[in-house]
PDB file of C-alpha atoms in Angstrom:
ATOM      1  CA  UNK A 192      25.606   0.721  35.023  1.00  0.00           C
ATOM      2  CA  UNK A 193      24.450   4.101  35.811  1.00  0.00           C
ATOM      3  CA  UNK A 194      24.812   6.008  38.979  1.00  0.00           C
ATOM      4  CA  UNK A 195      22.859   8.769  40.480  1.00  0.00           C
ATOM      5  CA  UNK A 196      22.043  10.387  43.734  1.00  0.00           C
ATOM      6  CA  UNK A 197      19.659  11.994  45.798  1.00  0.00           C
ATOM      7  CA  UNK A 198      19.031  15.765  45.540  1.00  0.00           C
ATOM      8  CA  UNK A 199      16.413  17.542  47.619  1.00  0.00           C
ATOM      9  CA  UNK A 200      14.697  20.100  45.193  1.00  0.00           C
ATOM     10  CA  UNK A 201      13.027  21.545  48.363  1.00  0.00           C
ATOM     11  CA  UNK A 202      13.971  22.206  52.450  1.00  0.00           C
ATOM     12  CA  UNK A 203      14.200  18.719  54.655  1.00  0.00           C
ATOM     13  CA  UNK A 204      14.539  17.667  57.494  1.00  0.00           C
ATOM     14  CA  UNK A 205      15.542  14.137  56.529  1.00  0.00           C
ATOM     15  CA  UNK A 206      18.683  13.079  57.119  1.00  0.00           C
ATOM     16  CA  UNK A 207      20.022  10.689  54.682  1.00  0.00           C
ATOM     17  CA  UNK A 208      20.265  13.289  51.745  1.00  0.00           C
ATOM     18  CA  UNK A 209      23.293  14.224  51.124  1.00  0.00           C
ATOM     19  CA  UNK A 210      22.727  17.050  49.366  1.00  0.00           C
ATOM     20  CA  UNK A 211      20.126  20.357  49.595  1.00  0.00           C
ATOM     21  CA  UNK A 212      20.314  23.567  49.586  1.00  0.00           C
ATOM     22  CA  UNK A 213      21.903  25.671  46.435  1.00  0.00           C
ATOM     23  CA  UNK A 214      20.270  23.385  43.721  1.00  0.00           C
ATOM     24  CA  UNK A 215      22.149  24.949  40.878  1.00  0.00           C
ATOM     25  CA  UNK A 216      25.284  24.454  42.713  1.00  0.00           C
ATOM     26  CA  UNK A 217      24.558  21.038  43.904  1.00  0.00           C
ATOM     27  CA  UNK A 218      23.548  19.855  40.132  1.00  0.00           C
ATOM     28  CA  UNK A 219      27.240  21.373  39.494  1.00  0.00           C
ATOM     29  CA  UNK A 220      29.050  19.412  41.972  1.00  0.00           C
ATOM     30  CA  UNK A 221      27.153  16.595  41.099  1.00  0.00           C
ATOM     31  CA  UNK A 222      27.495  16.184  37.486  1.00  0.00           C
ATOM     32  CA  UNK A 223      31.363  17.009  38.030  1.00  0.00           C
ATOM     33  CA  UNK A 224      31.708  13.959  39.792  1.00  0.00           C
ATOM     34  CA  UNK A 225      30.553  12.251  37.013  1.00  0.00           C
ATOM     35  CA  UNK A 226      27.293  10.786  38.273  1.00  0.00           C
ATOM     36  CA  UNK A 227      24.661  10.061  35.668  1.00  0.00           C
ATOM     37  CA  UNK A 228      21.598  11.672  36.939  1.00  0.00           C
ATOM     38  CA  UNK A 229      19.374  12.717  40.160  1.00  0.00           C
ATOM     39  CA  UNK A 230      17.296  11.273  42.274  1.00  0.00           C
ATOM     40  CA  UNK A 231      14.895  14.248  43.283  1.00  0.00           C
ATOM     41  CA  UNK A 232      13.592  14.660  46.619  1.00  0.00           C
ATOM     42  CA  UNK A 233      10.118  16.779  46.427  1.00  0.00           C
ATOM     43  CA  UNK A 234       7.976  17.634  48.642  1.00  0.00           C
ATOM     44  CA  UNK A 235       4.826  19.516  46.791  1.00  0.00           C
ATOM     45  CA  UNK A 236       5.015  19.576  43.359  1.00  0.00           C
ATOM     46  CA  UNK A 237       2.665  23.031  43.265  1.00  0.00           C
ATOM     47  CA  UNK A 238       6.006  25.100  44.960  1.00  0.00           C
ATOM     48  CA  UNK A 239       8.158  24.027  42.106  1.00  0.00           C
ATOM     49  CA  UNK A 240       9.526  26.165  38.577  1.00  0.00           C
ATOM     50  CA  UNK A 241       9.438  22.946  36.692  1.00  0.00           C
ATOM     51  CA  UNK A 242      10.776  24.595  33.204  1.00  0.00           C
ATOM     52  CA  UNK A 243      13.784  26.129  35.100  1.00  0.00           C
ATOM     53  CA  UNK A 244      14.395  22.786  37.094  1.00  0.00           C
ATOM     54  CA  UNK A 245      14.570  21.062  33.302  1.00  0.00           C
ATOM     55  CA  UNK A 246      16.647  23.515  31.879  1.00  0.00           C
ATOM     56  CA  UNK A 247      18.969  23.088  34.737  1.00  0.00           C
ATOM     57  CA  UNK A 248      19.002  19.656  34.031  1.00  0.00           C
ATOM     58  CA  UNK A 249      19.388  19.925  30.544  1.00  0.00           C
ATOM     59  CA  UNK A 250      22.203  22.147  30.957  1.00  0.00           C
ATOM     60  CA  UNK A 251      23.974  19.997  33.774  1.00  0.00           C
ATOM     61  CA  UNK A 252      23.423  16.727  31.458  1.00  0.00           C
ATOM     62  CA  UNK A 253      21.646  14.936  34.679  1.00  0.00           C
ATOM     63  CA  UNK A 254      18.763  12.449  33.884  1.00  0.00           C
ATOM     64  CA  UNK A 255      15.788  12.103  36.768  1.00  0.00           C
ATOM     65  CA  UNK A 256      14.807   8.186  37.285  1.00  0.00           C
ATOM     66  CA  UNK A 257      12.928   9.174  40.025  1.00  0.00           C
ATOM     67  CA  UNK A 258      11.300  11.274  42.390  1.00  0.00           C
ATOM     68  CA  UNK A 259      11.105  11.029  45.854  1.00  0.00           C
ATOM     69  CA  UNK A 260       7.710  11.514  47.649  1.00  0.00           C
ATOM     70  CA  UNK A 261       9.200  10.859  51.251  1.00  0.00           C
ATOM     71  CA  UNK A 262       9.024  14.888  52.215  1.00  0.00           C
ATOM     72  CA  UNK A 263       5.463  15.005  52.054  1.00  0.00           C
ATOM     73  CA  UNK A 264       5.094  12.602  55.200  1.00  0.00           C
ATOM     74  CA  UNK A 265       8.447  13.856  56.773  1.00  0.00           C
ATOM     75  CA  UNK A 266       6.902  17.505  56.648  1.00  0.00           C
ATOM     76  CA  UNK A 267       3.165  17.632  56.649  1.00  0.00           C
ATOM     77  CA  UNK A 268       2.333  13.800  57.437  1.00  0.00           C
ATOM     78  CA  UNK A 269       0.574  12.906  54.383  1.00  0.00           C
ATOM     79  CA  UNK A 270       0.136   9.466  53.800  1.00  0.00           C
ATOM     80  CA  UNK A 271      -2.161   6.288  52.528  1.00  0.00           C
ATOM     81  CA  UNK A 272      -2.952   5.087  56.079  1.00  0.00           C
ATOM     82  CA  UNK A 273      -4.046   7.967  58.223  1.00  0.00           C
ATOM     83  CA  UNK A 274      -7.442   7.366  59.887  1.00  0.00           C
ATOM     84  CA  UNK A 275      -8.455  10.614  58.276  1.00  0.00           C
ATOM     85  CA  UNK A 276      -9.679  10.073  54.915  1.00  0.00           C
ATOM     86  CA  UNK A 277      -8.934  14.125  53.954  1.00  0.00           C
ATOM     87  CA  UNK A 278      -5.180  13.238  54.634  1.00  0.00           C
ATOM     88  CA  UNK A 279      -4.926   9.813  52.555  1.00  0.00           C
ATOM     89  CA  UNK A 280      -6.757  11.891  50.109  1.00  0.00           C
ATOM     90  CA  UNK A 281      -4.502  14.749  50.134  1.00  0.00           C
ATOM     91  CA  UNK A 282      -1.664  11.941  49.502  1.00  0.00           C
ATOM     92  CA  UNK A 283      -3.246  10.200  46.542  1.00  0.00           C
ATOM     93  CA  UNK A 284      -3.811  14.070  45.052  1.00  0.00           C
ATOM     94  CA  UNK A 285       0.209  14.570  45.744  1.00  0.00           C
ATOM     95  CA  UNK A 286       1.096  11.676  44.056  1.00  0.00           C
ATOM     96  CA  UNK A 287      -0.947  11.999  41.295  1.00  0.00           C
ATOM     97  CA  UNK A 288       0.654  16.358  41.328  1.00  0.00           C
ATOM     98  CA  UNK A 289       3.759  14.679  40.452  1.00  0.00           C
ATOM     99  CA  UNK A 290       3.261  12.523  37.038  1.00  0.00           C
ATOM    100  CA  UNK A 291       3.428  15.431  34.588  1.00  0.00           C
ATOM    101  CA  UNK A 292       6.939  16.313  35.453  1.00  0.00           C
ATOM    102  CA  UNK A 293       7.769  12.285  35.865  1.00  0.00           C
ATOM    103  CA  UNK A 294       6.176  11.580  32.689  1.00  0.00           C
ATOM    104  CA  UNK A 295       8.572  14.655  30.987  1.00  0.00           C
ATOM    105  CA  UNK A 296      11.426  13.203  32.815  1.00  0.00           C
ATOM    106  CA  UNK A 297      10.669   9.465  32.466  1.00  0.00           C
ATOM    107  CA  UNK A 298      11.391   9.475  35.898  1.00  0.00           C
ATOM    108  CA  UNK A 299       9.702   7.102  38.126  1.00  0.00           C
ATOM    109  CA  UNK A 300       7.547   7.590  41.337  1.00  0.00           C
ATOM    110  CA  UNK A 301       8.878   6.493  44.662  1.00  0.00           C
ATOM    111  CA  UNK A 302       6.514   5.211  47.252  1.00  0.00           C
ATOM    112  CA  UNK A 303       8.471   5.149  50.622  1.00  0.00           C
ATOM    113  CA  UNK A 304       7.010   6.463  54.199  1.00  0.00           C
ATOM    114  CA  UNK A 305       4.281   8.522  51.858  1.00  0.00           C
ATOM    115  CA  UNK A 306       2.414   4.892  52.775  1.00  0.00           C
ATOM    116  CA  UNK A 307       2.697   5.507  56.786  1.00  0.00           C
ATOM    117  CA  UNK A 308       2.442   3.790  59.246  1.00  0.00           C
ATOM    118  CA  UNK A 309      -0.048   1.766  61.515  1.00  0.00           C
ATOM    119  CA  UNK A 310      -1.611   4.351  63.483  1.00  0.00           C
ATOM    120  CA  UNK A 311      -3.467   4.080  66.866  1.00  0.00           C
ATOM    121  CA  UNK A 312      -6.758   2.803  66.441  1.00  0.00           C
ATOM    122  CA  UNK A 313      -6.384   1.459  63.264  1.00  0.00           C
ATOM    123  CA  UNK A 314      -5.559  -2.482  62.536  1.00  0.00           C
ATOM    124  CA  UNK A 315      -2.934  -3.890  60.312  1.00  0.00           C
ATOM    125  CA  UNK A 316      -5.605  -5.393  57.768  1.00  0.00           C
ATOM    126  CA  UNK A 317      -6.894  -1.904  57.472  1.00  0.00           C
ATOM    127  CA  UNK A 318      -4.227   0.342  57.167  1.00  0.00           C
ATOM    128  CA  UNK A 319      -3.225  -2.260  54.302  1.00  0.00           C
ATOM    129  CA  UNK A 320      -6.752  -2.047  52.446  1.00  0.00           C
ATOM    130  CA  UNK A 321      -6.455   1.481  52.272  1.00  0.00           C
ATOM    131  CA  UNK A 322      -2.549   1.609  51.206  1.00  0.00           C
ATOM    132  CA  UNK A 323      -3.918  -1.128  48.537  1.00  0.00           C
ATOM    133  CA  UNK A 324      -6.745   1.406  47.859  1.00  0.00           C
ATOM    134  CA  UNK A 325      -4.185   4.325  46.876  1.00  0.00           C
ATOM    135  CA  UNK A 326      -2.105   2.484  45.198  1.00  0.00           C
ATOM    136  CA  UNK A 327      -5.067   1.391  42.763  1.00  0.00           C
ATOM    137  CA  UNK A 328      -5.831   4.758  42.170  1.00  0.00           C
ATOM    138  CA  UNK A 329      -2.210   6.324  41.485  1.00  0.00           C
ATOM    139  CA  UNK A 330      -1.264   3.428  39.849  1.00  0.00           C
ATOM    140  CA  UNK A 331      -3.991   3.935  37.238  1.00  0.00           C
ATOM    141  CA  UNK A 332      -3.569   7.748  36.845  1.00  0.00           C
ATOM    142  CA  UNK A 333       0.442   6.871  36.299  1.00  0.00           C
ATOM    143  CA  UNK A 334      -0.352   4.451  33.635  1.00  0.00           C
ATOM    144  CA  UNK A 335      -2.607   6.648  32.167  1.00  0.00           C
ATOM    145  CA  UNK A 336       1.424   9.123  31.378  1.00  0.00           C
ATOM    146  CA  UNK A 337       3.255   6.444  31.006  1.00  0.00           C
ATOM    147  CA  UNK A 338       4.770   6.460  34.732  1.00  0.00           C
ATOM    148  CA  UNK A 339       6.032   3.901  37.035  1.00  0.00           C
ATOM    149  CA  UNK A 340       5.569   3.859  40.649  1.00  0.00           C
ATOM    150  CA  UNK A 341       8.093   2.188  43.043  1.00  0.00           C
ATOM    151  CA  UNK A 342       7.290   0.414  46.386  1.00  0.00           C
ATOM    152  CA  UNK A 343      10.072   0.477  48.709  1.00  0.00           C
ATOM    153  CA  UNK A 344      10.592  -1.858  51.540  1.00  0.00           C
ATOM    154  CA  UNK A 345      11.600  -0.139  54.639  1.00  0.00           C
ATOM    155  CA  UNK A 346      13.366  -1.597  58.260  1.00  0.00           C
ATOM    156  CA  UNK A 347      10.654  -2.256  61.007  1.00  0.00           C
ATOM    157  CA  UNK A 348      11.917   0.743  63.286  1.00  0.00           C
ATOM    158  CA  UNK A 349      10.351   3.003  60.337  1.00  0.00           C
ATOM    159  CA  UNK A 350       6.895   1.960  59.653  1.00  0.00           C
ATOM    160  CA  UNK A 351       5.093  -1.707  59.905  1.00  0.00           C
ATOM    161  CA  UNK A 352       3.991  -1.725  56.722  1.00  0.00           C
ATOM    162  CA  UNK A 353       6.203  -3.719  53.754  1.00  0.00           C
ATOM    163  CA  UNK A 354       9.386  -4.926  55.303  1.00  0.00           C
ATOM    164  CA  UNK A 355      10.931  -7.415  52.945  1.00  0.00           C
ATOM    165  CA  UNK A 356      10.698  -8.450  48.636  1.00  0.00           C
ATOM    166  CA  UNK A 357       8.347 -11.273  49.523  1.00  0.00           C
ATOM    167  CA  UNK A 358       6.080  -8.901  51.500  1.00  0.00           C
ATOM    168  CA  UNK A 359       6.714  -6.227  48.561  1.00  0.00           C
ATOM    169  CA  UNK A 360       5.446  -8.545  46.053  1.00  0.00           C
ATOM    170  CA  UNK A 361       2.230  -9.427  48.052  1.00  0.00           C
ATOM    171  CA  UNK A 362       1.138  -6.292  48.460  1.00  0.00           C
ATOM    172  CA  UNK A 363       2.459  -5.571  44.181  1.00  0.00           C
ATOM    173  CA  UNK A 364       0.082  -8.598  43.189  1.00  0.00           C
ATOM    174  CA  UNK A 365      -3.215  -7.465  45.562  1.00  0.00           C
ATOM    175  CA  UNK A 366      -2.742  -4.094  43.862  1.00  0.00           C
ATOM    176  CA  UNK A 367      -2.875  -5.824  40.297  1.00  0.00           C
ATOM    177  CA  UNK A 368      -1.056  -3.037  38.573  1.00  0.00           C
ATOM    178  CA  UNK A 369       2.101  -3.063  35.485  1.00  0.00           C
ATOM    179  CA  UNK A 370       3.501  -0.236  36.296  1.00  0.00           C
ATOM    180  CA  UNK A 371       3.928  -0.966  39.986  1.00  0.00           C
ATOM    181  CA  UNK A 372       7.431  -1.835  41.217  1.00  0.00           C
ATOM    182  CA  UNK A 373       9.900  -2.568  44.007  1.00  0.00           C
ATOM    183  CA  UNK A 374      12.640   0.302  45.045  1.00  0.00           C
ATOM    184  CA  UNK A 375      15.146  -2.076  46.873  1.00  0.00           C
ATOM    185  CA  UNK A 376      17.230  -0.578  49.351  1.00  0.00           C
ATOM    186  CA  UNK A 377      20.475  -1.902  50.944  1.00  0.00           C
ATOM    187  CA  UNK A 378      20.213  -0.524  54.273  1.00  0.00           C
ATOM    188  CA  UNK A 379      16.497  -1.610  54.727  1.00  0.00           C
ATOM    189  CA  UNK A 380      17.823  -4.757  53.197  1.00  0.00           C
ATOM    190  CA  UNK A 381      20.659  -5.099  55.799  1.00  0.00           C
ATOM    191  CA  UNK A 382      18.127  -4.959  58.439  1.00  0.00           C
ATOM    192  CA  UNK A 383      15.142  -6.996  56.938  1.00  0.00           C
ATOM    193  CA  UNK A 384      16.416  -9.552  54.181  1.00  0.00           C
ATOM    194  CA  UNK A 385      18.596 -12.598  55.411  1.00  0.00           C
ATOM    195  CA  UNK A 386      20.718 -12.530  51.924  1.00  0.00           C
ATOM    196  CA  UNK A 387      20.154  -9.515  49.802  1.00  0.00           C
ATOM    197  CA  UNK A 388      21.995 -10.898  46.999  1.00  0.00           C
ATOM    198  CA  UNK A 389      18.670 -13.674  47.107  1.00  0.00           C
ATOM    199  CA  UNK A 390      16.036 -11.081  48.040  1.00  0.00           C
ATOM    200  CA  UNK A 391      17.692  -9.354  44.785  1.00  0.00           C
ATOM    201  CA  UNK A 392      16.926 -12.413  42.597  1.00  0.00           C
ATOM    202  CA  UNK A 393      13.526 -12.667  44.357  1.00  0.00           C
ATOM    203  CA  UNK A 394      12.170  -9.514  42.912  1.00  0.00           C
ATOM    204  CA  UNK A 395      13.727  -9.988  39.621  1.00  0.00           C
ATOM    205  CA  UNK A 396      11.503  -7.522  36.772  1.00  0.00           C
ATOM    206  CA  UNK A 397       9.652  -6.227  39.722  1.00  0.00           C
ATOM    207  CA  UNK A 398      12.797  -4.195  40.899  1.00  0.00           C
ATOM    208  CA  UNK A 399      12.524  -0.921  39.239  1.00  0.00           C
ATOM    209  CA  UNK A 400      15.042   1.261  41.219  1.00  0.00           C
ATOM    210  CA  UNK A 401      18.040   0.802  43.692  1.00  0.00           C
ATOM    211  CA  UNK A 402      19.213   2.850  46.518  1.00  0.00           C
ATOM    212  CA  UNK A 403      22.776   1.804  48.061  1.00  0.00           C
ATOM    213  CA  UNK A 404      23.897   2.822  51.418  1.00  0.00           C
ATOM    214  CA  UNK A 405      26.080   0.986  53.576  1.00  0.00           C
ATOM    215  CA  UNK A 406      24.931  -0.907  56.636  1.00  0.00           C
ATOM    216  CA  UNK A 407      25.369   2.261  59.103  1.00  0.00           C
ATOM    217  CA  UNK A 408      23.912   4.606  55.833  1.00  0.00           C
ATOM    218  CA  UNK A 409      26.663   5.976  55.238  1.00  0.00           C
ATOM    219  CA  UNK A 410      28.187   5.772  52.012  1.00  0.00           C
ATOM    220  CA  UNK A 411      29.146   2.648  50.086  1.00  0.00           C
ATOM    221  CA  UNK A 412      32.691   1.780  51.249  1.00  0.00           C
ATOM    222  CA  UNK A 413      32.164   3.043  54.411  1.00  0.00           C
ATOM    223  CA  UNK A 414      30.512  -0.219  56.268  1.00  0.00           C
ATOM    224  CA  UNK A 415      30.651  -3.699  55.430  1.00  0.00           C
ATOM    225  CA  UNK A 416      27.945  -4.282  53.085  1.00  0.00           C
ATOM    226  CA  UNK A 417      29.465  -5.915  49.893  1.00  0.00           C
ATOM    227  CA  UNK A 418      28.575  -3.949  47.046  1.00  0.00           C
ATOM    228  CA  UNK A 419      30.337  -5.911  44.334  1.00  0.00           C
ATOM    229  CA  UNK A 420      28.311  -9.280  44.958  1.00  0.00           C
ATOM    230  CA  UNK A 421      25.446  -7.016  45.197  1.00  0.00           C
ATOM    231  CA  UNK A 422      25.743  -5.270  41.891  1.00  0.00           C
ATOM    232  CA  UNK A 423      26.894  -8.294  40.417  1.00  0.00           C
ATOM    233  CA  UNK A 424      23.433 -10.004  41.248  1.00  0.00           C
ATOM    234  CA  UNK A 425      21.848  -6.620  39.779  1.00  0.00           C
ATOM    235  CA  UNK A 426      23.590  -7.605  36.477  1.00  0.00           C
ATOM    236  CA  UNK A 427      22.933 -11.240  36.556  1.00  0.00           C
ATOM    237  CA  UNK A 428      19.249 -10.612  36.968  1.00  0.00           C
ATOM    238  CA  UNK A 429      19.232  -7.925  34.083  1.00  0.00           C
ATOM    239  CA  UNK A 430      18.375  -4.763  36.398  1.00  0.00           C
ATOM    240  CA  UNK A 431      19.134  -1.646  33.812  1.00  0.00           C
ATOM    241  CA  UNK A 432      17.648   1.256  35.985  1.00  0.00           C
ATOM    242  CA  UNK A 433      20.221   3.540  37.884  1.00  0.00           C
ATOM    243  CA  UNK A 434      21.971   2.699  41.627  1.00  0.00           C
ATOM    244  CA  UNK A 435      21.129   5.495  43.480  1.00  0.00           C
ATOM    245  CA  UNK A 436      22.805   6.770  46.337  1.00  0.00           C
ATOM    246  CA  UNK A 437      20.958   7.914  49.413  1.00  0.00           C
ATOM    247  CA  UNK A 438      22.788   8.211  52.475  1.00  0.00           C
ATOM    248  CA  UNK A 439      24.038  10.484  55.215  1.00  0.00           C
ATOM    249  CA  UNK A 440      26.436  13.863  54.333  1.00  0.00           C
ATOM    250  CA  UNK A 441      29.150  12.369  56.338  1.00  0.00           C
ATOM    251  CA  UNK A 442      31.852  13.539  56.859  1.00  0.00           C
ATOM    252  CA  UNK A 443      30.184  15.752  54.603  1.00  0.00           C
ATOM    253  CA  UNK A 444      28.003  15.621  51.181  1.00  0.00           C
ATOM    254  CA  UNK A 445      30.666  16.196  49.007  1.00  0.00           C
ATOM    255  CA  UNK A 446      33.123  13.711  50.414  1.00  0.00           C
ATOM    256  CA  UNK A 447      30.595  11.092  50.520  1.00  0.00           C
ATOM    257  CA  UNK A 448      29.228  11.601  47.628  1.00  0.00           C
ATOM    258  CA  UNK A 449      32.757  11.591  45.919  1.00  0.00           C
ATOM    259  CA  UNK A 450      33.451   8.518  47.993  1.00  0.00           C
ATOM    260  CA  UNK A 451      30.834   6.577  47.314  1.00  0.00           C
ATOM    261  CA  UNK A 452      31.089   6.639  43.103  1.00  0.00           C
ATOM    262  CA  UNK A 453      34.633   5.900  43.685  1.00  0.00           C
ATOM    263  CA  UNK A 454      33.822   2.936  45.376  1.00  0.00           C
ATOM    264  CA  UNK A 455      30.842   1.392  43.374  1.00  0.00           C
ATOM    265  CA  UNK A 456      32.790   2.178  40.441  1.00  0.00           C
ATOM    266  CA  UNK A 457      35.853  -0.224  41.925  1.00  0.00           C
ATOM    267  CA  UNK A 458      33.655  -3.233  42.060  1.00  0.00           C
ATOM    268  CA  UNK A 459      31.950  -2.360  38.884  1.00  0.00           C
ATOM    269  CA  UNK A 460      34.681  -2.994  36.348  1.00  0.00           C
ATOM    270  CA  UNK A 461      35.823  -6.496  37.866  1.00  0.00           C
ATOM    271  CA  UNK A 462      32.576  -7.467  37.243  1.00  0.00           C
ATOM    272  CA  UNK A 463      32.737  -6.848  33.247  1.00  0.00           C
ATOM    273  CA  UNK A 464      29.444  -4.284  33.885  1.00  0.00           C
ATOM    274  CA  UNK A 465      28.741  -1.810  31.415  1.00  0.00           C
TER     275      UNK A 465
END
């Protein structure tokens, strides 16, 4: 089982990454902990030095399974749902600004609050066609490289679109793409699944990423989420993608970061996982 954790490649404002800033550094501390690779955070693909990011990578030994498109609504509000068609247009083009580094990387697409939300104005049925709508289209352009895009459930105080798996799968079978996917979670989980362990099962080849945070996001250990039944069912159900951590720098980014792959890799080996 392979671990890896989110690194913001650009400024944020969100608060469950545990790392930003210095991104030479970070890769550093990072890799010295003996994580497997990193989930980057990016905002707009157009501000980025892609060949010095890869040779950083190279040279740190980190592999990318994803990229994080969460930045681009955090920061400038771009998403699949805004009543403006220029903005959900703007979101599609951001997505689609990504796949040429994802497809170097093999790294997969993450679809989080980059959907939105349901605005004023706008109903439920309609924010959903046109979320459905976008996902068409980057789905198609991401098939076209080879890339993966992954849906991620998120708690009802964040947006009400796509809560749960069974929701997650609705939406994954109106779309009517391959190469779309769930990203599953465990604090969204926490809040929205009545047995994770089952919601787990529920997606099974659908789930093509993992995020683990414990249930008050900080990092695994540190609430009362049990992460060796959890990663247990992960094995059972043949998941071979990375467990990625994205929580809050508490006490700080290094100790949680430290803390967590100490403690997924303590329920790990009882388990006989790889």
């Amino acid at each position: 089982m392979r671990f890896s954790i989110v690194l913001s490649a650009q400024p944020t404002r969100f608060d469950a990454v545990a790392f930003r800033g210095d991104f030479e550094r970070n890769l550093a501390r990072i890799a010295a902990m003996g994580y497997d690779g990193v989930e980057l955070a990016i905002r707009d693909p157009a501000q980025m030095d892609y060949p010095a990011l890869r040779a950083l990578l190279d040279q740190y030994g980190l592999a990318v399974p994803a990229i994080g498109t969460g930045q681009a609504w955090g920061e400038e509000r771009l998403s699949f749902t805004d009543p403006d068609p220029a903005v959900r247009r703007a979101a599609v083009e951001r997505v689609r600004a990504h796949l040429p580094f994802a497809a170097q990387v093999g790294a997969q697409i993450v679809i989080g609050l980059l959907r939105g939300v349901v605005q004023p104005g706008v109903t439920h049925k309609q924010a959903t066609a046109w979320m459905v709508d976008a996902l068409q289209e980057c789905t198609r352009a991401a098939a076209a490289v080879g890339v993966r895009l992954c849906l991620e459930p998120l708690n009802r105080y964040e947006t009400d679109l796509i809560h749960t798996v069974a929701e997650g799968l609705e939406l994954i079978e109106r779309v009517g793409a391959d190469n779309l996917g769930l990203l599953l979670d465990t604090f969204h989980m926490n809040i929205e699944e009545a047995d994770m362990a089952a919601a787990i099962r529920e997606a099974g080849d659908r789930l093509f990423h993992f995020h683990v945070a414990d249930s008050n996001r900080r990092y695994p250990g540190a609430g009362h989420i049990d992460f060796g039944r959890l990663l247990g069912t992960l094995a059972e159900v043949g998941y071979e993608g990375f467990v990625s951590g994205e929580f809050l720098p508490w006490p700080d980014a290094e100790t949680a970061a430290e803390r967590a792959i100490a403690h997924l890799r303590s329920v790990a080996p009882r388990l006989d996982l790889p």
